[in-house]
C-alpha positions as a printed NumPy array, in Angstrom:
array([[-31.946,  -4.909,  22.134],
       [-29.335,  -7.597,  22.736],
       [-25.852,  -7.399,  21.151],
       [-26.471, -10.259,  19.023],
       [-29.576,  -8.78 ,  17.889],
       [-28.199,  -5.435,  17.064],
       [-25.517,  -7.262,  14.946],
       [-27.821,  -9.303,  13.074],
       [-29.908,  -5.999,  12.359],
       [-26.698,  -4.344,  11.044],
       [-25.606,  -7.213,   8.878],
       [-29.119,  -7.341,   7.369],
       [-29.027,  -3.573,   6.759],
       [-25.509,  -3.97 ,   5.123],
       [-26.678,  -6.875,   2.979],
       [-29.498,  -4.774,   1.691],
       [-27.28 ,  -1.69 ,   0.794],
       [-24.937,  -3.952,  -1.102],
       [-27.85 ,  -5.829,  -3.022],
       [-28.249,  -4.9  ,  -6.682],
       [-31.112,  -3.991,  -7.58 ],
       [-32.641,  -2.994,  -4.367],
       [-34.633,  -5.665,  -2.599],
       [-38.505,  -5.698,  -3.117],
       [-39.273,  -5.971,   0.557],
       [-37.317,  -4.191,   3.424],
       [-34.737,  -6.095,   5.414],
       [-35.29 ,  -6.179,   9.388],
       [-32.292,  -3.927,   9.619],
       [-34.215,  -1.27 ,   7.617],
       [-36.688,  -0.436,  10.661],
       [-33.921,   1.755,  11.922],
       [-34.774,   4.278,   8.87 ],
       [-37.694,   5.406,  11.073],
       [-40.588,   7.209,   9.377],
       [-38.629,   7.498,   6.065],
       [-40.112,   5.15 ,   3.226],
       [-38.122,   2.172,   3.308],
       [-37.135,   1.965,  -0.371],
       [-36.237,   5.752,  -0.422],
       [-34.326,   5.413,   2.942],
       [-32.336,   2.292,   1.51 ],
       [-31.66 ,   4.429,  -1.644],
       [-30.334,   7.4  ,   0.482],
       [-28.01 ,   4.887,   2.475],
       [-26.907,   3.484,  -0.578],
       [-26.363,   6.872,  -2.155],
       [-24.303,   7.874,   0.728],
       [-22.217,   4.647,   0.407],
       [-21.492,   5.366,  -3.112],
       [-20.266,   8.706,  -2.577],
       [-18.291,   7.653,   0.509],
       [-16.574,   4.968,  -1.508],
       [-15.659,   7.143,  -4.491],
       [-14.426,   9.771,  -1.928],
       [-12.33 ,   7.315,   0.174],
       [-10.718,   5.821,  -2.657],
       [ -9.97 ,   9.11 ,  -4.398],
       [ -8.096,  10.351,  -1.418],
       [ -5.601,   7.348,  -1.939],
       [ -5.692,   6.559,  -5.666],
       [ -5.851,   9.988,  -7.072],
       [ -3.651,   9.124, -10.097],
       [ -5.759,   6.097, -10.69 ],
       [ -8.975,   8.524, -10.705],
       [ -7.321,  10.887, -13.214],
       [ -6.505,   7.812, -15.634],
       [-10.098,   6.377, -15.441],
       [-12.023,   9.762, -15.265],
       [-14.24 ,  10.707, -12.325],
       [-17.458,   8.812, -13.677],
       [-15.642,   5.459, -14.401],
       [-13.803,   5.667, -11.157],
       [-16.904,   6.225,  -9.099],
       [-18.509,   3.287, -10.719],
       [-15.517,   1.253, -10.028],
       [-15.239,   2.255,  -6.304],
       [-19.009,   1.345,  -6.042],
       [-18.367,  -2.175,  -7.397],
       [-15.219,  -2.552,  -5.183],
       [-17.385,  -1.486,  -2.014],
       [-19.811,  -4.167,  -2.638],
       [-17.219,  -6.947,  -3.546],
       [-14.838,  -5.999,  -0.623],
       [-16.651,  -3.817,   1.633],
       [-14.737,  -2.078,   4.623],
       [-14.023,  -4.461,   7.428],
       [-13.049,  -1.715,  10.125],
       [-14.146,   1.812,  10.935],
       [-11.016,   3.303,   9.829],
       [-11.513,   3.823,   6.313],
       [ -7.7  ,   4.522,   5.799],
       [ -7.392,   0.822,   6.129],
       [ -9.779,   0.069,   3.236],
       [ -8.304,  -0.297,  -0.417],
       [ -5.491,  -2.757,  -0.12 ],
       [ -7.297,  -5.312,  -2.002],
       [ -8.07 ,  -2.828,  -5.082],
       [ -5.123,  -3.83 ,  -7.293],
       [ -6.361,  -7.438,  -7.321],
       [ -9.842,  -6.267,  -7.839],
       [ -8.763,  -4.455, -10.849],
       [ -6.552,  -7.148, -12.123],
       [ -9.527,  -9.682, -11.998],
       [-11.73 ,  -7.264, -14.229],
       [-11.88 ,  -8.399, -17.844],
       [ -9.957,  -6.317, -20.338],
       [ -8.271,  -4.439, -17.708],
       [ -4.884,  -2.806, -18.802],
       [ -1.95 ,  -4.451, -16.647],
       [ -0.623,  -1.076, -15.897],
       [ -3.732,  -0.003, -14.039],
       [ -3.478,  -2.473, -11.121],
       [  0.121,  -1.544, -11.022],
       [ -0.722,   2.07 , -10.606],
       [ -2.915,   1.035,  -7.69 ],
       [ -0.123,  -0.988,  -6.01 ],
       [  2.12 ,   2.173,  -6.19 ],
       [ -0.494,   4.294,  -4.709],
       [ -1.378,   1.921,  -1.85 ],
       [  2.097,   1.364,  -0.982],
       [  2.585,   5.396,  -0.907],
       [ -0.638,   5.405,   1.425],
       [  0.953,   2.728,   3.836],
       [  4.225,   4.685,   3.856],
       [  2.487,   7.805,   4.953],
       [  0.527,   5.991,   7.666],
       [  3.491,   3.953,   8.948],
       [  4.868,   4.491,  12.408],
       [  7.418,   7.261,  12.988],
       [ 10.949,   6.017,  13.222],
       [ 13.98 ,   8.224,  13.64 ],
       [ 17.583,   7.286,  12.676],
       [ 19.471,   5.64 ,  15.454],
       [ 22.671,   7.375,  14.522],
       [ 24.524,   5.751,  17.446],
       [ 24.039,   2.225,  15.904],
       [ 26.017,   3.274,  13.042],
       [ 29.053,   2.9  ,  15.116],
       [ 28.389,  -0.934,  15.024],
       [ 29.657,  -0.87 ,  11.344],
       [ 33.215,  -0.072,  12.554],
       [ 33.093,  -2.141,  15.663],
       [ 31.336,  -5.63 ,  14.415],
       [ 31.926,  -8.03 ,  11.715],
       [ 29.417,  -7.718,   8.999],
       [ 28.091, -11.234,   9.436],
       [ 26.937, -10.261,  12.87 ],
       [ 24.921,  -7.288,  11.824],
       [ 21.703,  -6.147,   9.739],
       [ 20.299,  -3.129,   8.501],
       [ 16.775,  -2.129,   9.675],
       [ 15.073,  -0.202,   7.299],
       [ 12.485,   2.388,   8.07 ],
       [  8.624,   1.185,   8.646],
       [  6.475,   1.378,   5.602],
       [  9.308,   1.118,   2.974],
       [  8.463,  -1.271,   0.22 ],
       [ 10.053,  -2.446,  -3.003],
       [  7.562,  -2.987,  -5.871],
       [  8.025,  -4.439,  -9.459],
       [  5.862,  -2.405, -11.697],
       [  5.299,  -1.64 , -15.599],
       [  7.142,   1.536, -16.594],
       [  3.615,   2.807, -17.836],
       [  2.361,   2.706, -14.33 ],
       [  5.632,   4.185, -12.754],
       [  5.293,   6.891, -15.296],
       [  2.06 ,   8.176, -13.718],
       [  3.863,   9.101, -10.551],
       [  5.78 ,  10.618, -12.377],
       [  9.231,   8.976, -12.141],
       [ 12.408,   9.316, -14.131],
       [ 12.162,   6.458, -16.527],
       [ 14.787,   5.364, -18.945],
       [ 13.139,   1.995, -20.214],
       [  9.936,   1.156, -22.055],
       [  6.431,   1.395, -20.831],
       [  6.211,  -2.397, -21.079],
       [  9.405,  -2.945, -18.967],
       [  9.149,  -3.903, -15.358],
       [ 10.875,  -1.858, -13.046],
       [ 11.881,  -1.989,  -9.336],
       [ 10.434,   0.956,  -7.501],
       [ 11.269,   1.96 ,  -3.919],
       [  8.428,   3.742,  -1.899],
       [  9.337,   5.318,   1.378],
       [  8.268,   8.246,   3.596],
       [ 10.468,  11.326,   3.944],
       [  9.097,  13.665,   6.588],
       [  5.317,  13.313,   6.142],
       [  5.398,  12.605,   2.42 ],
       [  5.55 ,   9.404,   0.476],
       [  8.453,   9.355,  -2.124],
       [  9.404,   6.948,  -4.896],
       [ 12.205,   6.327,  -7.003],
       [ 13.431,   3.76 ,  -9.742],
       [ 16.196,   1.631,  -8.416],
       [ 19.101,   0.16 , -10.377],
       [ 19.311,  -3.707, -10.204],
       [ 21.978,  -3.823,  -7.708],
       [ 20.496,  -1.381,  -5.284],
       [ 17.156,  -3.223,  -5.602],
       [ 18.765,  -6.701,  -4.803],
       [ 20.58 ,  -5.291,  -1.786],
       [ 17.607,  -3.804,  -0.371],
       [ 15.426,  -6.945,  -0.905],
       [ 17.848,  -8.767,   0.987],
       [ 17.706,  -6.386,   3.91 ],
       [ 13.93 ,  -6.539,   3.724],
       [ 14.267, -10.021,   4.118],
       [ 16.153,  -9.914,   7.445],
       [ 19.29 , -11.231,   6.049],
       [ 22.755, -10.439,   7.634],
       [ 24.642,  -7.727,   6.032],
       [ 27.459,  -9.868,   4.986],
       [ 25.042, -12.245,   3.141],
       [ 23.268,  -9.514,   1.607],
       [ 26.623,  -7.937,   0.243],
       [ 27.805, -11.278,  -0.942],
       [ 24.509, -11.954,  -3.008],
       [ 24.533,  -8.498,  -4.403],
       [ 28.309,  -8.511,  -5.363],
       [ 28.129, -11.773,  -6.997],
       [ 25.319, -10.799,  -9.351],
       [ 26.613,  -6.952,  -9.572],
       [ 30.238,  -6.551,  -9.067],
       [ 30.108,  -2.738,  -9.266],
       [ 27.72 ,  -2.401,  -6.349],
       [ 29.006,   0.314,  -4.003],
       [ 28.003,  -0.157,  -0.406],
       [ 29.367,   3.162,   0.856],
       [ 27.261,   5.051,  -1.844],
       [ 24.337,   3.182,  -1.032],
       [ 24.718,   3.946,   2.723],
       [ 25.063,   7.609,   2.037],
       [ 21.963,   7.688,   0.058],
       [ 20.3  ,   5.597,   2.767],
       [ 21.22 ,   8.196,   5.377],
       [ 20.378,  11.314,   3.254],
       [ 16.772,   9.933,   1.993],
       [ 15.732,   8.438,   5.391],
       [ 15.624,   4.792,   4.321],
       [ 17.695,   3.379,   7.202],
       [ 16.522,   3.168,  10.687],
       [ 19.441,   1.358,  12.612],
       [ 22.246,  -1.026,  12.5  ],
       [ 21.405,  -3.856,  14.937],
       [ 22.826,  -7.165,  15.904],
       [ 22.004, -10.008,  13.503],
       [ 20.16 , -13.236,  14.914],
       [ 19.584, -16.375,  13.099],
       [ 15.852, -16.917,  12.34 ],
       [ 14.338, -19.579,  14.802]])
């Protein structure tokens, strides 16, 4: 069988598996089921896909599963599989679109998509490339002007704006209302994802760094809005919590 023919066969089988209700006649790809009766064979494949969808998402979105309950979560996972099937063999890459999928569902509480965003960010942090602190690069802070430097943060680190009711499911230390939006930092420390609610000044400073601004511009913007921002305290936290990867020369974006 040619490669193109095999691809068409697989695509036909996939369409049959995702079709609801099951097709009355078997698709060309169903011939691969051999001697098993075709409707039963498709049902077996479909049952396996349903179980795999729920297991794969539960491994990432465990708190979302707790919030929905196993039965509703499994139904949601299968609906998501049909709407946004995996595009790669590595199922660890599947799930990025789940928050948007949830947001589009009628009557969905707003905090559930936010909880999914938080859990996906944690998943990405744990899968991010390893990056050790370049301790020697810290010397540049004493040798160079801050407008000629920028700070590179660790891979996988993200800032998220989340409803307090979603952040509380992590759980995180919260001081505001469940309906209030909080800025949550997600990063990896060791092999485990961590999350923390940031004060507004720290959030603004780290957002500037993530946007690739030079250190001086980031400091100026932060201090203009939050005069009490303490860079030395932030740097100490960045080193102890494994946020910072390196101090590097700043280059203007092309």
